[in-house]
Coordinates of C-alpha atoms in Angstrom, one line a residue:
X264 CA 0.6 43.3 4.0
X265 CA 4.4 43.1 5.3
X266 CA 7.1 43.9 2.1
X267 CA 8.9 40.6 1.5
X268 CA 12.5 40.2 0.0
X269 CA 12.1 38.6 -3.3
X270 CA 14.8 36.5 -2.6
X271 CA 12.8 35.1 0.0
X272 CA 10.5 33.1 -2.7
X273 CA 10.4 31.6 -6.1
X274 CA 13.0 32.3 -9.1
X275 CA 12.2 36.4 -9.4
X276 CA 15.1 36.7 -12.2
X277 CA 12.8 34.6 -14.7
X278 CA 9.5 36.3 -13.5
X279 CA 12.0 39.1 -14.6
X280 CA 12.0 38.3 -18.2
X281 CA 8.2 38.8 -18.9
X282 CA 7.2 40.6 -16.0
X283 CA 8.4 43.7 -14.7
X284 CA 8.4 43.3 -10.8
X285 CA 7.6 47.2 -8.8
X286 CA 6.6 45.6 -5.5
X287 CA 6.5 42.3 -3.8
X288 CA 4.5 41.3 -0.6
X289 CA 3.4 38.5 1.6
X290 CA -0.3 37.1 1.8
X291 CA -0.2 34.4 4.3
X292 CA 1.8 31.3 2.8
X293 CA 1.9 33.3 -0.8
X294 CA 4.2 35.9 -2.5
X295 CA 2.6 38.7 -4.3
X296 CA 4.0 40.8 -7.2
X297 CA 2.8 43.8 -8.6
X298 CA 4.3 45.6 -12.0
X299 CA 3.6 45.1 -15.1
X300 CA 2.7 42.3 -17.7
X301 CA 5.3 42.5 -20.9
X302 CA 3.5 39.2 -22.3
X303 CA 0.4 37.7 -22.5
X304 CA -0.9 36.3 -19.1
X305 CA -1.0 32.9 -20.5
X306 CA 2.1 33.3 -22.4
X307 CA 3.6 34.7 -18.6
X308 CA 2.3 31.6 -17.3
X309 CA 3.8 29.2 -19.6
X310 CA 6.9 30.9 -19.5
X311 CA 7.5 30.9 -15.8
X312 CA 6.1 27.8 -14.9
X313 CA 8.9 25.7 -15.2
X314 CA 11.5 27.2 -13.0
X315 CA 8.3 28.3 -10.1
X316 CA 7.3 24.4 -10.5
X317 CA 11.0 23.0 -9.5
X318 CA 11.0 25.9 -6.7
X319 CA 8.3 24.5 -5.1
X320 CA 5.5 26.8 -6.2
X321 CA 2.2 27.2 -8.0
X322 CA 2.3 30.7 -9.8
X323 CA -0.8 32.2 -11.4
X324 CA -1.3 35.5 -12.8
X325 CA -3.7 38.8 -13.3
X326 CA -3.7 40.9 -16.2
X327 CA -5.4 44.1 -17.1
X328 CA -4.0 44.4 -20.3
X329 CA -5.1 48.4 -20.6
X330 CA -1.4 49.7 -18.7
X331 CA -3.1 48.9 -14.4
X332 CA -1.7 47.2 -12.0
X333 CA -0.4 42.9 -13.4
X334 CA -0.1 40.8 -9.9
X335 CA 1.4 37.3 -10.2
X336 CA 0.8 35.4 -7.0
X337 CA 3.2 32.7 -5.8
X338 CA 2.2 29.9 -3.9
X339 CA 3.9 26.9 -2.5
X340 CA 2.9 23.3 -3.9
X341 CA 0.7 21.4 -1.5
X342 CA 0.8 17.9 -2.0
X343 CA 0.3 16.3 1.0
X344 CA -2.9 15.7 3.2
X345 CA -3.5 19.0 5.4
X346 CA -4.2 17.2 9.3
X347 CA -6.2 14.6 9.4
X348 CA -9.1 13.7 6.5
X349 CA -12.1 14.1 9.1
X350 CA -14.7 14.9 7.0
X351 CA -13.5 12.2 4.0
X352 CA -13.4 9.5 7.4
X353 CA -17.0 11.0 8.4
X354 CA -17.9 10.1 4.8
X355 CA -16.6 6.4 4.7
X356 CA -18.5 5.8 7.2
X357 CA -21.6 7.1 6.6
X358 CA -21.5 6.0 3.1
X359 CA -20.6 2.0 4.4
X360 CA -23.8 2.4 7.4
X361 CA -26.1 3.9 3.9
X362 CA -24.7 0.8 1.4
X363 CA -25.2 -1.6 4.5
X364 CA -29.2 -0.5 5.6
X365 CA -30.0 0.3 1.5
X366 CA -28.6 -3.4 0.5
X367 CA -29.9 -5.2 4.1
X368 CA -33.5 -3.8 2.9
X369 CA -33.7 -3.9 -0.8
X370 CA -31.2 -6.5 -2.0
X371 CA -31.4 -9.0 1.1
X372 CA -35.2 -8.5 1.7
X373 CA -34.6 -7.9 5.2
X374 CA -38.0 -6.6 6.9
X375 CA -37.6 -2.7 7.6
X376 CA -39.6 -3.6 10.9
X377 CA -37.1 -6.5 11.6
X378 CA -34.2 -4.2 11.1
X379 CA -35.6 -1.5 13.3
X380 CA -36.0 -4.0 16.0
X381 CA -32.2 -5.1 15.5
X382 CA -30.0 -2.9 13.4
X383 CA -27.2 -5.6 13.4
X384 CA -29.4 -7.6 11.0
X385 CA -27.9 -5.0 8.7
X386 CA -24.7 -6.9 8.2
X387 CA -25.9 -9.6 6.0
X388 CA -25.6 -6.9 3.6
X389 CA -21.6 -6.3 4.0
X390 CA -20.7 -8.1 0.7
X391 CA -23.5 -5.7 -1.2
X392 CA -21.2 -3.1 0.5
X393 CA -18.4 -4.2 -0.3
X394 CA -19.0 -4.8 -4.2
X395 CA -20.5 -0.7 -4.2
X396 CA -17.6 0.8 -2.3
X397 CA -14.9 -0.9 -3.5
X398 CA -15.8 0.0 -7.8
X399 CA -16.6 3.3 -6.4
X400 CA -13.3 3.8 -4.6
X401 CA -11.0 1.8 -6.8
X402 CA -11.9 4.1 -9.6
X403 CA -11.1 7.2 -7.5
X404 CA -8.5 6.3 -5.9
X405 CA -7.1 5.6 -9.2
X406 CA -7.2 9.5 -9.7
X407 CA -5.7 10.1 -6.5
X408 CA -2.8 7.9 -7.1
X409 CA -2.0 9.5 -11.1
X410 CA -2.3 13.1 -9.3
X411 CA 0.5 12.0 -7.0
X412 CA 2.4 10.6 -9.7
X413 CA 1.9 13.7 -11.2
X414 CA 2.4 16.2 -8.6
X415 CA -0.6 17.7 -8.7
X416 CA -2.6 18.5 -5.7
X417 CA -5.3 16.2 -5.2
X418 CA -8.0 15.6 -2.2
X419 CA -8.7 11.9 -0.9
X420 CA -12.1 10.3 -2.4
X421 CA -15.1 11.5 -0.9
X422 CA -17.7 9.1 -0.8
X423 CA -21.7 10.3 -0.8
X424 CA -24.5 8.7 1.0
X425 CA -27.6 8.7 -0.3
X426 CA -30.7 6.2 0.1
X427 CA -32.2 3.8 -2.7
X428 CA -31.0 1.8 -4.8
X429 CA -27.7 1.8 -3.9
X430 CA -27.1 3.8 -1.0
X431 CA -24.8 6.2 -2.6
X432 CA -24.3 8.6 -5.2
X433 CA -20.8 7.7 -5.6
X434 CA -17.6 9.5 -5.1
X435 CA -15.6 12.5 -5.8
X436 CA -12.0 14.0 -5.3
X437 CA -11.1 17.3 -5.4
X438 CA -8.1 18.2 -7.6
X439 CA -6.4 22.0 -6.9
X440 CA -3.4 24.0 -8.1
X441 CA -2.4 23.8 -11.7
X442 CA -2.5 21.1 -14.2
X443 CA 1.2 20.5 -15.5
X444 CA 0.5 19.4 -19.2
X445 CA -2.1 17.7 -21.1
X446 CA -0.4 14.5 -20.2
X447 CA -0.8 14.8 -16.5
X448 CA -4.2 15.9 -17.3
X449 CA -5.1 12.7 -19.9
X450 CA -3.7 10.4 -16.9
X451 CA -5.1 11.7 -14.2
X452 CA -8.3 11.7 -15.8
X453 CA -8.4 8.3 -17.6
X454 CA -6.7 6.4 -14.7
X455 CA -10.3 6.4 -12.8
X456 CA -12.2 4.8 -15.4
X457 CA -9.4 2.5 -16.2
X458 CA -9.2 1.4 -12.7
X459 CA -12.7 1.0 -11.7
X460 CA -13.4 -0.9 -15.1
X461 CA -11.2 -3.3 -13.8
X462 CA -12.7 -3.7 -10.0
X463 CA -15.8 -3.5 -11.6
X464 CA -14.7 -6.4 -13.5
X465 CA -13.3 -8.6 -10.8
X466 CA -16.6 -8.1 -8.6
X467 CA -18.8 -8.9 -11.3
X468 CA -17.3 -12.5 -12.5
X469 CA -17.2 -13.1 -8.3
X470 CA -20.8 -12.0 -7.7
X471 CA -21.9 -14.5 -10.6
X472 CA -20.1 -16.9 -9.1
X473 CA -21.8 -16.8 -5.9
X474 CA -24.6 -18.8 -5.2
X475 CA -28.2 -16.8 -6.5
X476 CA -31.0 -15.7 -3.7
X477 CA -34.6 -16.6 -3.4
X478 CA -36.5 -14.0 -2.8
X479 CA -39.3 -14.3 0.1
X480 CA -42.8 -14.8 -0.7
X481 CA -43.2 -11.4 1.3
X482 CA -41.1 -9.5 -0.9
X483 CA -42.5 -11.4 -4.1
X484 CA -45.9 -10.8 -3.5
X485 CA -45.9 -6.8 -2.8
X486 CA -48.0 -4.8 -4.1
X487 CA -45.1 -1.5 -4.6
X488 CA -43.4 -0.8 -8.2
X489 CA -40.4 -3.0 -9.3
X490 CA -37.1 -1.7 -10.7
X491 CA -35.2 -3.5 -13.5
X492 CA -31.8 -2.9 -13.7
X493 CA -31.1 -4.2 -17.5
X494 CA -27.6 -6.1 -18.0
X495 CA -25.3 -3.7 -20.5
X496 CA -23.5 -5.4 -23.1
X497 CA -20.3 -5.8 -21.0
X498 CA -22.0 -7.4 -17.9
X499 CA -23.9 -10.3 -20.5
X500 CA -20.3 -11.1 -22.1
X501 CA -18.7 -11.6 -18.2
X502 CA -21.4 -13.8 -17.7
X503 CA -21.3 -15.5 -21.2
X504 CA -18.1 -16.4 -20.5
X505 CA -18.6 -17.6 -17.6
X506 CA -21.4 -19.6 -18.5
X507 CA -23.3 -18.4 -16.0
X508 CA -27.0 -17.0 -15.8
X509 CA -28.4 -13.6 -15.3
X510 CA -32.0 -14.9 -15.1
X511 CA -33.6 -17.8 -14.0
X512 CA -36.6 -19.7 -15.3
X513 CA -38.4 -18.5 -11.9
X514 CA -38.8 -15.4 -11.0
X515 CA -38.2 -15.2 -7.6
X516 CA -34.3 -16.6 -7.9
X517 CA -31.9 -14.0 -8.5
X518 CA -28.8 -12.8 -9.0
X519 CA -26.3 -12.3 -5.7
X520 CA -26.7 -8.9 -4.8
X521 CA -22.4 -8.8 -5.6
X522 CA -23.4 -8.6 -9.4
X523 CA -25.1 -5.5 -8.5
X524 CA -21.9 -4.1 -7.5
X525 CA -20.6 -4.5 -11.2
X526 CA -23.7 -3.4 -12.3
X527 CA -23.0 0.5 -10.4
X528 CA -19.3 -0.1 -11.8
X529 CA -20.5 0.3 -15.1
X530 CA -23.0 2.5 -14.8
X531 CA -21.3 4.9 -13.1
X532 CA -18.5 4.5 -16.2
X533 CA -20.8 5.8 -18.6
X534 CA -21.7 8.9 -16.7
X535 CA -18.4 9.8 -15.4
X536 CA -16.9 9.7 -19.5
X537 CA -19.3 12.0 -20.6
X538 CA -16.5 14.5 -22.3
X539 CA -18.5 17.3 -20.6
X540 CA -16.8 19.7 -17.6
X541 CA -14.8 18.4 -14.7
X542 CA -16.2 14.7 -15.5
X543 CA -13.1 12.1 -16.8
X544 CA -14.8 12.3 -20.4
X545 CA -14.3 16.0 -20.2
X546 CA -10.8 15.9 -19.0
X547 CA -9.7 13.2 -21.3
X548 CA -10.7 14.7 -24.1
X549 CA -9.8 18.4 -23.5
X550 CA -5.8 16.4 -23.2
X551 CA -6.8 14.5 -26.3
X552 CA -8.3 17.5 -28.6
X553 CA -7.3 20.5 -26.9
X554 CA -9.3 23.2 -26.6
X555 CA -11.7 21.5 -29.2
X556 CA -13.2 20.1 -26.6
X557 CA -15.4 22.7 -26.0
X558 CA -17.5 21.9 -29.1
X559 CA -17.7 18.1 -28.2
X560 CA -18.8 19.3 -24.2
X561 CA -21.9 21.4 -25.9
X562 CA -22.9 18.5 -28.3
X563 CA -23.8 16.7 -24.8
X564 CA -26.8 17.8 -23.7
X565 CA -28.3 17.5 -27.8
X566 CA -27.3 13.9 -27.4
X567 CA -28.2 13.4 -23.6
X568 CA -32.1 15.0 -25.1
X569 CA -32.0 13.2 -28.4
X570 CA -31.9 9.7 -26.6
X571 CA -34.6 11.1 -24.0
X572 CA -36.6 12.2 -26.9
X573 CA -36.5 8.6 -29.0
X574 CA -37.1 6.6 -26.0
X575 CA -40.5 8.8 -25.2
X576 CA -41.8 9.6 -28.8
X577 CA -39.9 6.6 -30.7
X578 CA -40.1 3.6 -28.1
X579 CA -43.0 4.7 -26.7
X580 CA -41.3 4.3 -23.1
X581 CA -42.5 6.2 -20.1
X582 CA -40.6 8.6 -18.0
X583 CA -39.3 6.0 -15.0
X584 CA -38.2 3.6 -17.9
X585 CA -34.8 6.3 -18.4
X586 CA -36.5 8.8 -20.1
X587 CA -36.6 11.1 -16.9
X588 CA -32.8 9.4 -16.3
X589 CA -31.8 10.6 -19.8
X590 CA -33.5 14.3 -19.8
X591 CA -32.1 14.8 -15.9
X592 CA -28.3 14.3 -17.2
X593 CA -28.9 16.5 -20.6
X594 CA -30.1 19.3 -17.9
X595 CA -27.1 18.3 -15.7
X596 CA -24.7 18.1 -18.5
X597 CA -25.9 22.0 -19.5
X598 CA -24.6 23.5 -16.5
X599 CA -21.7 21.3 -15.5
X600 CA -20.4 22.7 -19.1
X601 CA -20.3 25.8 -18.1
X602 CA -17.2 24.6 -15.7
X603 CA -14.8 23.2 -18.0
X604 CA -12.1 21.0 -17.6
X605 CA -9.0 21.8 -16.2
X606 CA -6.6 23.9 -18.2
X607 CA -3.4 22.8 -18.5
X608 CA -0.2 25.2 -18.6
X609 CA 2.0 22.8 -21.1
X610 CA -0.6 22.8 -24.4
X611 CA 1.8 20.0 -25.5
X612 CA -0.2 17.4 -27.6
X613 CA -0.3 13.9 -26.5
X614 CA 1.4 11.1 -28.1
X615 CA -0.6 8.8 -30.5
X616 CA -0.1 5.9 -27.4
X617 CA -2.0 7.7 -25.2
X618 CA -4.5 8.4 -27.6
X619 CA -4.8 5.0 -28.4
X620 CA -5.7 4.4 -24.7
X621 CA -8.2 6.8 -24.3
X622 CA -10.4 5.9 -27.4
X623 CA -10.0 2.0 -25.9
X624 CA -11.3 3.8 -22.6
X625 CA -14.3 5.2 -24.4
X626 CA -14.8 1.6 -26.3
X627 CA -14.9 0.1 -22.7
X628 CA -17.0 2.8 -21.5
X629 CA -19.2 2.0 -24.7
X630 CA -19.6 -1.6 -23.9
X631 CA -21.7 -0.2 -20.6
X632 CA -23.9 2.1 -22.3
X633 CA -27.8 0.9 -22.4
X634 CA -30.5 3.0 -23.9
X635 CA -32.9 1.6 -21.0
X636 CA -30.9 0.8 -18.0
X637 CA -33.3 1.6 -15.6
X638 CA -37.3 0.2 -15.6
X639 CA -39.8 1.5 -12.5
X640 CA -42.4 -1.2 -13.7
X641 CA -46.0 -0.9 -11.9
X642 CA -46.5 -3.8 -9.5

């Protein structure tokens, strides 16, 4: 590595004042300094942040704490998107052909052999699509556009493809750098939820407004399991208000595959505020409590169990009636605990208005919760 002049980079007179500077070198786009630590490495942190953040750079630090070698590394802020998002485009798309064949096949009760024979026939399913992808992106984009806000580096929303029921298994961003303060962190996190609750809102009163389907004789009169999706509490008040119906007196109407879109919207609510590791739950409440959080984020799991537990030995229920749903996220939950929220620089405690949002987030998120969501019922 090349020796660089200090005065090439960030503010080196404040790294000054906690950090005694021997050597300073380049690595790539980043600044390098060796010496030694007169503080705390999070105290050095929280002290230089500031003036590195108005220069235009990330700073993050090594400590040994027994007299080595302290580095503090320099980086500047990234922001912006790095050339263009091929692999989130490649996503998109994949994602919209998955949604399209998955909703043309079991929410249209298009014939697989019909569609192999014409793949086109998959469009009829484009409002399905629609519905899925846009909960799904509203929320995250939601994130995306509070990171900007914020400053901090975030990635565009990824969308996943996957196959049945729904023909994804949602979508993620990516968030990098540091996290300013627990308020950047509280809106970053809650602004996905909030956003998506709301999409998932406006597709749901539309999809019971449309017009219901029949289902064909073909379809009625298979042989294979059946999945129930239940109605939580939030998606019965929509349509109570509405005054429209979730069921019909015969069985083979049913609801426009649109609702179904609301459906994922709320589902995917509950999950996502789990307060456990990088999910918006987690990073809500590690703003809202602090480093408390961490006892919260391991209660998760026990609770995730408990409710597998009651449903199996309680209710009696089997394990495709959300017992296997429940037990897979208490397994999940474990290890995603293990990676924590983020941790941000400013330990600054939120104000009692954004508190008051979050635990109104959590009521929403509370009005989606169902013990049984999901029924695989034997034909």
């Amino acid at each position: 590595m090349e020796q660089a002049e200090s005065a090439d980079g960030p503010p080196v007179e404040v790294l000054r004042t906690v950090f005694d500077v021997q050597e300073t070198r380049t690595d790539g786009r980043r600044l390098v300094y060796y010496g030694e630590s007169l503080v705390p490495e999070q105290m050095l942190v929280r002290e230089v942040w500031p003036a590195f953040r108005q220069a235009g750079y990330e700073v993050q630090a090594q400590t040994t704490g027994f007299g080595g070698t302290d580095i503090v590394v320099a980086e500047p802020i990234s922001t912006g998107i790095d050339g263009f998002p091929w692999k989130n485009l490649a996503l998109f798309v994949a994602t919209i052909v998955s949604t399209l064949f998955v909703g043309a096949v079991g929410w249209y009760y298009v014939p697989f052999s019909d569609l192999t024979a014409n793949p086109l026939l998959a469009l009829q399913a484009w409002p399905f699509t629609a519905a899925v992808l846009g909960v799904l992106s509203v929320h995250e984009l939601g994130h995306y556009l509070m990171g900007k806000y914020h400053g901090v580096n975030v990635s565009l929303p990824y969308l996943i493809p996957f196959i049945f029921p729904f023909g994804t298994l949602g979508a993620i961003i990516r968030m990098r750098g540091q996290m300013p303060n627990r308020k950047a962190l509280f809106d970053i996190g809650v602004a996905g939820p909030l956003a998506g609750l709301a999409a998932t809102i406006v597709v749901t009163v539309i999809g019971l407004s449309l017009e219901p389907l029949t289902v064909p004789a073909w379809a009625f009169s298979s042989s294979s399991d059946v999945i129930v999706f239940n109605n939580p509490p939030l998606l019965d008040a929509i349509a109570a208000a509405l005054g429209q119906p979730t069921e019909y007196p015969d069985p083979r109407t049913v609801v426009h595959p649109v609702v179904i879109g609301g459906w994922v919207g709320m589902f995917f609510t509950v999950l996502n505020l789990l307060p456990v590791g990088q999910l918006d739950g987690g990073h809500m409440v590690r703003a809202m409590l602090g480093e408390r959080q961490e006892s919260l984020a391991a209660a998760v799991p026990l609770f995730l169990f408990g409710i597998a537990g009651y449903l199996y030995y309680v209710r009696g229920l089997s394990i495709n009636e959300s017992v296997g749903l429940w037990f897979f996220w208490g397994l999940l939950s474990t290890f995603i605990a293990y990676n924590g929220p983020a941790d941000p620089v400013d330990e600054t405690p939120l104000g009692p208005g954004r508190i008051a949002v979050g635990l109104f987030t959590f009521a929403l998120g509370a009005a989606c919760f169902l013990l049984v969501p999901i029924q695989v019922i034997p034909a």
